[in-house]
PDB file of C-alpha atoms in Angstrom:
ATOM      1  CA  MET A 169     122.522  97.869 167.268  1.00 55.00           C
ATOM      2  CA  GLN A 170     123.562  98.764 163.741  1.00 58.00           C
ATOM      3  CA  PRO A 171     121.076  99.368 160.924  1.00 57.00           C
ATOM      4  CA  HIS A 172     120.708  96.555 158.418  1.00 57.00           C
ATOM      5  CA  HIS A 173     122.667  97.257 155.237  1.00 54.00           C
ATOM      6  CA  SER A 174     121.566  95.752 151.971  1.00 54.00           C
ATOM      7  CA  GLU A 175     124.101  94.766 149.348  1.00 56.00           C
ATOM      8  CA  THR A 176     121.853  95.919 146.533  1.00 55.00           C
ATOM      9  CA  PRO A 177     121.589  99.657 146.088  1.00 55.00           C
ATOM     10  CA  THR A 178     118.178 101.028 146.901  1.00 56.00           C
ATOM     11  CA  GLN A 179     116.494 103.792 145.025  1.00 54.00           C
ATOM     12  CA  PRO A 180     115.096 106.858 146.693  1.00 55.00           C
ATOM     13  CA  SER A 181     111.540 106.305 147.793  1.00 51.00           C
ATOM     14  CA  GLY A 182     108.957 107.201 145.189  1.00 61.00           C
ATOM     15  CA  THR A 183     111.129 106.503 142.151  1.00 78.00           C
ATOM     16  CA  LEU A 184     110.937 103.409 140.014  1.00 74.00           C
ATOM     17  CA  PRO A 185     112.995 102.313 137.052  1.00 83.00           C
ATOM     18  CA  LEU A 186     111.741 103.638 133.731  1.00 82.00           C
ATOM     19  CA  GLY A 187     110.488 100.227 132.579  1.00 82.00           C
ATOM     20  CA  GLN A 188     108.306  99.785 135.655  1.00 84.00           C
ATOM     21  CA  ARG A 189     106.924 103.311 135.358  1.00 83.00           C
ATOM     22  CA  VAL A 190     106.001 102.697 131.718  1.00 83.00           C
ATOM     23  CA  LEU A 191     104.320  99.387 132.586  1.00 84.00           C
ATOM     24  CA  ARG A 192     102.309 101.021 135.367  1.00 85.00           C
ATOM     25  CA  ARG A 193     101.069 103.696 132.979  1.00 84.00           C
ATOM     26  CA  LEU A 194     100.224 101.146 130.303  1.00 80.00           C
ATOM     27  CA  HIS A 195      98.164  99.162 132.817  1.00 82.00           C
ATOM     28  CA  ARG A 196      96.092 102.290 133.491  1.00 84.00           C
ATOM     29  CA  VAL A 197      94.997 102.505 129.838  1.00 79.00           C
ATOM     30  CA  PRO A 198      91.458 101.128 129.445  1.00 85.00           C
ATOM     31  CA  PRO A 199      91.693  97.734 127.680  1.00 82.00           C
ATOM     32  CA  VAL A 200      89.267  98.751 124.939  1.00 88.00           C
ATOM     33  CA  LEU A 201      91.661 101.445 123.692  1.00 87.00           C
ATOM     34  CA  TRP A 202      94.211  98.883 122.437  1.00 89.00           C
ATOM     35  CA  PRO A 203      92.015  97.230 119.783  1.00 92.00           C
ATOM     36  CA  LEU A 204      90.351 100.528 118.899  1.00 93.00           C
ATOM     37  CA  GLY A 205      93.731 102.227 118.485  1.00 93.00           C
ATOM     38  CA  PHE A 206      94.997  99.352 116.348  1.00 94.00           C
ATOM     39  CA  GLY A 207      91.829  99.466 114.248  1.00 95.00           C
ATOM     40  CA  GLY A 208      92.271 103.203 113.791  1.00 96.00           C
ATOM     41  CA  LEU A 209      95.827 102.692 112.543  1.00 96.00           C
ATOM     42  CA  VAL A 210      94.683  99.987 110.108  1.00 96.00           C
ATOM     43  CA  LEU A 211      91.880 102.239 108.873  1.00 96.00           C
ATOM     44  CA  ALA A 212      94.319 105.133 108.412  1.00 96.00           C
ATOM     45  CA  GLY A 213      96.681 102.862 106.470  1.00 94.00           C
ATOM     46  CA  ALA A 214      93.874 101.566 104.254  1.00 94.00           C
ATOM     47  CA  THR A 215      92.731 105.140 103.614  1.00 95.00           C
ATOM     48  CA  LEU A 216      96.266 106.120 102.627  1.00 94.00           C
ATOM     49  CA  LEU A 217      96.449 103.142 100.258  1.00 92.00           C
ATOM     50  CA  HIS A 218      93.084 104.111  98.784  1.00 92.00           C
ATOM     51  CA  PHE A 219      94.235 107.613  97.885  1.00 94.00           C
ATOM     52  CA  VAL A 220      97.970 107.075  97.209  1.00 92.00           C
ATOM     53  CA  ASP A 221      98.343 104.327  94.600  1.00 89.00           C
ATOM     54  CA  PRO A 222     101.050 101.787  95.510  1.00 89.00           C
ATOM     55  CA  ASN A 223     101.496 100.985  91.788  1.00 86.00           C
ATOM     56  CA  GLU A 224     103.069 104.401  91.209  1.00 87.00           C
ATOM     57  CA  PRO A 225     106.801 104.234  91.949  1.00 86.00           C
ATOM     58  CA  GLY A 226     108.312 106.374  94.661  1.00 86.00           C
ATOM     59  CA  HIS A 227     105.430 106.436  97.151  1.00 86.00           C
ATOM     60  CA  TYR A 228     106.205 103.289  99.146  1.00 87.00           C
ATOM     61  CA  PRO A 229     109.365 101.249  99.764  1.00 87.00           C
ATOM     62  CA  THR A 230     110.033  98.059  97.832  1.00 86.00           C
ATOM     63  CA  CYS A 231     109.807  94.741  99.675  1.00 87.00           C
ATOM     64  CA  PRO A 232     113.252  94.147 101.232  1.00 90.00           C
ATOM     65  CA  TRP A 233     113.010  90.387 100.611  1.00 90.00           C
ATOM     66  CA  LEU A 234     112.284  90.974  96.922  1.00 89.00           C
ATOM     67  CA  MET A 235     115.169  93.458  96.666  1.00 90.00           C
ATOM     68  CA  MET A 236     117.662  91.081  98.300  1.00 93.00           C
ATOM     69  CA  THR A 237     116.628  87.765  96.735  1.00 92.00           C
ATOM     70  CA  GLY A 238     114.571  88.557  93.651  1.00 89.00           C
ATOM     71  CA  THR A 239     111.843  86.196  94.890  1.00 90.00           C
ATOM     72  CA  PHE A 240     108.406  86.955  96.312  1.00 91.00           C
ATOM     73  CA  CYS A 241     107.704  86.706 100.035  1.00 92.00           C
ATOM     74  CA  PRO A 242     104.236  85.714 101.330  1.00 91.00           C
ATOM     75  CA  GLY A 243     103.421  89.402 101.825  1.00 88.00           C
ATOM     76  CA  CYS A 244     104.444  90.640  98.371  1.00 90.00           C
ATOM     77  CA  GLY A 245     101.454  92.283  96.731  1.00 90.00           C
ATOM     78  CA  THR A 246      99.613  92.871 100.016  1.00 91.00           C
ATOM     79  CA  MET A 247      99.778  96.668  99.772  1.00 92.00           C
ATOM     80  CA  ARG A 248      98.386  96.630  96.253  1.00 92.00           C
ATOM     81  CA  ALA A 249      95.762  94.044  97.275  1.00 92.00           C
ATOM     82  CA  ILE A 250      94.538  96.267 100.113  1.00 93.00           C
ATOM     83  CA  ALA A 251      94.463  99.287  97.783  1.00 94.00           C
ATOM     84  CA  LEU A 252      92.399  97.313  95.259  1.00 93.00           C
ATOM     85  CA  THR A 253      90.082  96.047  98.011  1.00 93.00           C
ATOM     86  CA  THR A 254      89.390  99.613  99.155  1.00 94.00           C
ATOM     87  CA  ASN A 255      88.399 100.363  95.551  1.00 92.00           C
ATOM     88  CA  GLY A 256      86.081  97.333  95.415  1.00 92.00           C
ATOM     89  CA  ASP A 257      88.223  95.267  93.007  1.00 90.00           C
ATOM     90  CA  ILE A 258      88.214  91.915  94.815  1.00 89.00           C
ATOM     91  CA  LEU A 259      89.440  89.873  91.829  1.00 88.00           C
ATOM     92  CA  GLY A 260      92.288  92.323  91.302  1.00 88.00           C
ATOM     93  CA  ALA A 261      93.166  92.036  94.983  1.00 90.00           C
ATOM     94  CA  ALA A 262      93.107  88.239  94.703  1.00 88.00           C
ATOM     95  CA  SER A 263      95.563  88.422  91.818  1.00 89.00           C
ATOM     96  CA  MET A 264      97.971  90.470  93.947  1.00 91.00           C
ATOM     97  CA  ASN A 265      97.956  88.234  97.030  1.00 92.00           C
ATOM     98  CA  PRO A 266      95.452  85.357  97.124  1.00 92.00           C
ATOM     99  CA  LEU A 267      96.567  84.289 100.604  1.00 93.00           C
ATOM    100  CA  LEU A 268      95.541  87.656 102.032  1.00 91.00           C
ATOM    101  CA  LEU A 269      91.980  87.178 100.811  1.00 88.00           C
ATOM    102  CA  LEU A 270      91.876  83.640 102.210  1.00 89.00           C
ATOM    103  CA  LEU A 271      93.163  84.802 105.596  1.00 91.00           C
ATOM    104  CA  GLY A 272      91.119  88.028 105.587  1.00 90.00           C
ATOM    105  CA  PRO A 273      87.986  86.561 107.201  1.00 91.00           C
ATOM    106  CA  TYR A 274      90.077  84.972 109.955  1.00 90.00           C
ATOM    107  CA  LEU A 275      91.894  88.248 110.576  1.00 92.00           C
ATOM    108  CA  LEU A 276      88.570  90.100 110.795  1.00 94.00           C
ATOM    109  CA  TRP A 277      87.153  87.454 113.139  1.00 93.00           C
ATOM    110  CA  GLY A 278      90.238  87.677 115.368  1.00 91.00           C
ATOM    111  CA  TYR A 279      89.977  91.458 115.475  1.00 95.00           C
ATOM    112  CA  ALA A 280      86.244  91.325 116.290  1.00 94.00           C
ATOM    113  CA  ARG A 281      86.947  88.828 119.070  1.00 92.00           C
ATOM    114  CA  TRP A 282      89.676  91.104 120.450  1.00 91.00           C
ATOM    115  CA  VAL A 283      87.302  94.098 120.501  1.00 93.00           C
ATOM    116  CA  TRP A 284      84.494  92.022 122.039  1.00 92.00           C
ATOM    117  CA  THR A 285      86.662  90.663 124.861  1.00 90.00           C
ATOM    118  CA  ALA A 286      88.011  94.170 125.528  1.00 90.00           C
ATOM    119  CA  VAL A 287      84.485  95.592 125.782  1.00 90.00           C
ATOM    120  CA  ARG A 288      82.981  92.639 127.664  1.00 89.00           C
ATOM    121  CA  PRO A 289      85.690  90.600 129.383  1.00 85.00           C
ATOM    122  CA  PRO A 290      84.624  86.955 129.666  1.00 83.00           C
ATOM    123  CA  ALA A 291      83.977  85.425 133.081  1.00 84.00           C
ATOM    124  CA  THR A 292      86.495  82.702 132.302  1.00 85.00           C
ATOM    125  CA  PRO A 293      89.712  83.212 130.371  1.00 84.00           C
ATOM    126  CA  PRO A 294      89.339  82.475 126.659  1.00 78.00           C
ATOM    127  CA  ARG A 295      90.670  79.165 125.419  1.00 85.00           C
ATOM    128  CA  PRO A 296      94.095  79.482 123.838  1.00 87.00           C
ATOM    129  CA  THR A 297      94.448  78.925 120.122  1.00 85.00           C
ATOM    130  CA  PRO A 298      95.171  75.236 119.505  1.00 91.00           C
ATOM    131  CA  ILE A 299      98.795  74.525 118.653  1.00 95.00           C
ATOM    132  CA  TRP A 300      97.750  72.492 115.604  1.00 95.00           C
ATOM    133  CA  PHE A 301      96.097  75.611 114.157  1.00 91.00           C
ATOM    134  CA  LEU A 302      99.262  77.652 114.601  1.00 92.00           C
ATOM    135  CA  TRP A 303     101.359  74.922 112.965  1.00 96.00           C
ATOM    136  CA  ALA A 304      98.870  74.655 110.094  1.00 94.00           C
ATOM    137  CA  LEU A 305      99.129  78.413 109.598  1.00 92.00           C
ATOM    138  CA  VAL A 306     102.951  78.297 109.534  1.00 95.00           C
ATOM    139  CA  VAL A 307     102.939  75.369 107.076  1.00 96.00           C
ATOM    140  CA  THR A 308     100.348  77.069 104.834  1.00 94.00           C
ATOM    141  CA  ILE A 309     102.323  80.310 104.677  1.00 93.00           C
ATOM    142  CA  THR A 310     105.588  78.443 104.021  1.00 95.00           C
ATOM    143  CA  VAL A 311     104.079  76.314 101.224  1.00 95.00           C
ATOM    144  CA  TYR A 312     102.533  79.443  99.705  1.00 92.00           C
ATOM    145  CA  TRP A 313     105.895  81.239  99.933  1.00 94.00           C
ATOM    146  CA  VAL A 314     107.695  78.464  98.058  1.00 94.00           C
ATOM    147  CA  ALA A 315     104.900  77.772  95.556  1.00 92.00           C
ATOM    148  CA  ARG A 316     104.492  81.362  94.394  1.00 91.00           C
ATOM    149  CA  ASN A 317     108.139  81.364  93.307  1.00 91.00           C
ATOM    150  CA  LEU A 318     107.937  78.124  91.288  1.00 91.00           C
ATOM    151  CA  PRO A 319     107.178  78.286  87.552  1.00 88.00           C
ATOM    152  CA  TRP A 320     104.269  75.806  87.871  1.00 88.00           C
ATOM    153  CA  PHE A 321     102.437  78.108  90.273  1.00 85.00           C
ATOM    154  CA  SER A 322     103.196  81.427  88.600  1.00 84.00           C
ATOM    155  CA  PHE A 323      99.514  82.377  88.982  1.00 84.00           C
ATOM    156  CA  LEU A 324     100.304  82.978  92.677  1.00 86.00           C
ATOM    157  CA  ALA A 325     102.834  85.716  91.817  1.00 86.00           C
ATOM    158  CA  PRO A 326     101.618  89.286  92.400  1.00 87.00           C
ATOM    159  CA  GLY A 327      99.750  90.766  89.458  1.00 82.00           C
ATOM    160  CA  THR A 328      99.106  87.499  87.612  1.00 81.00           C
ATOM    161  CA  PRO A 329      95.371  87.054  86.983  1.00 76.00           C
ATOM    162  CA  LEU A 330      93.926  84.091  88.858  1.00 70.00           C
ATOM    163  CA  PHE A 331      91.140  83.813  86.292  1.00 66.00           C
ATOM    164  CA  PRO A 332      92.484  84.893  82.885  1.00 65.00           C
ATOM    165  CA  GLY A 333      89.831  86.505  80.748  1.00 62.00           C
ATOM    166  CA  TRP A 334      87.690  87.795  83.622  1.00 58.00           C
TER     167      TRP A 334
END
């Protein structure tokens, strides 16, 4: 009786492809470390923006969309808005990127929910985000993107005061 030969090459026992080894190691990381690590990176970035002013040229790269097209993307002004927020200037931050301040509470809520479910996993899987909410978010960002580049909505451009005279 001859041994069974497989057509696919087998690997020596005990070795796995690199991708599988990486996935196994990632699954060993405690789930709470992912949101805490992400929060630490965000905090480090906000601290950097607090101490290194994005209004001074040469410290940070220019928005690639703005460089290529000359128009503002939905994220233009976000770095300066975060820097102003860390200094307590909420109105100044709103003038840089009003959408960021409108979405800020939802982003914080989503992050808090992520941390909470990592610390105390629910007994049942969380409900997925409704598709209508995701579509509404895409439409809102797209309308904002177009509107902030139109002359009638120039108050949405970065640096334009939302409330002149305040």
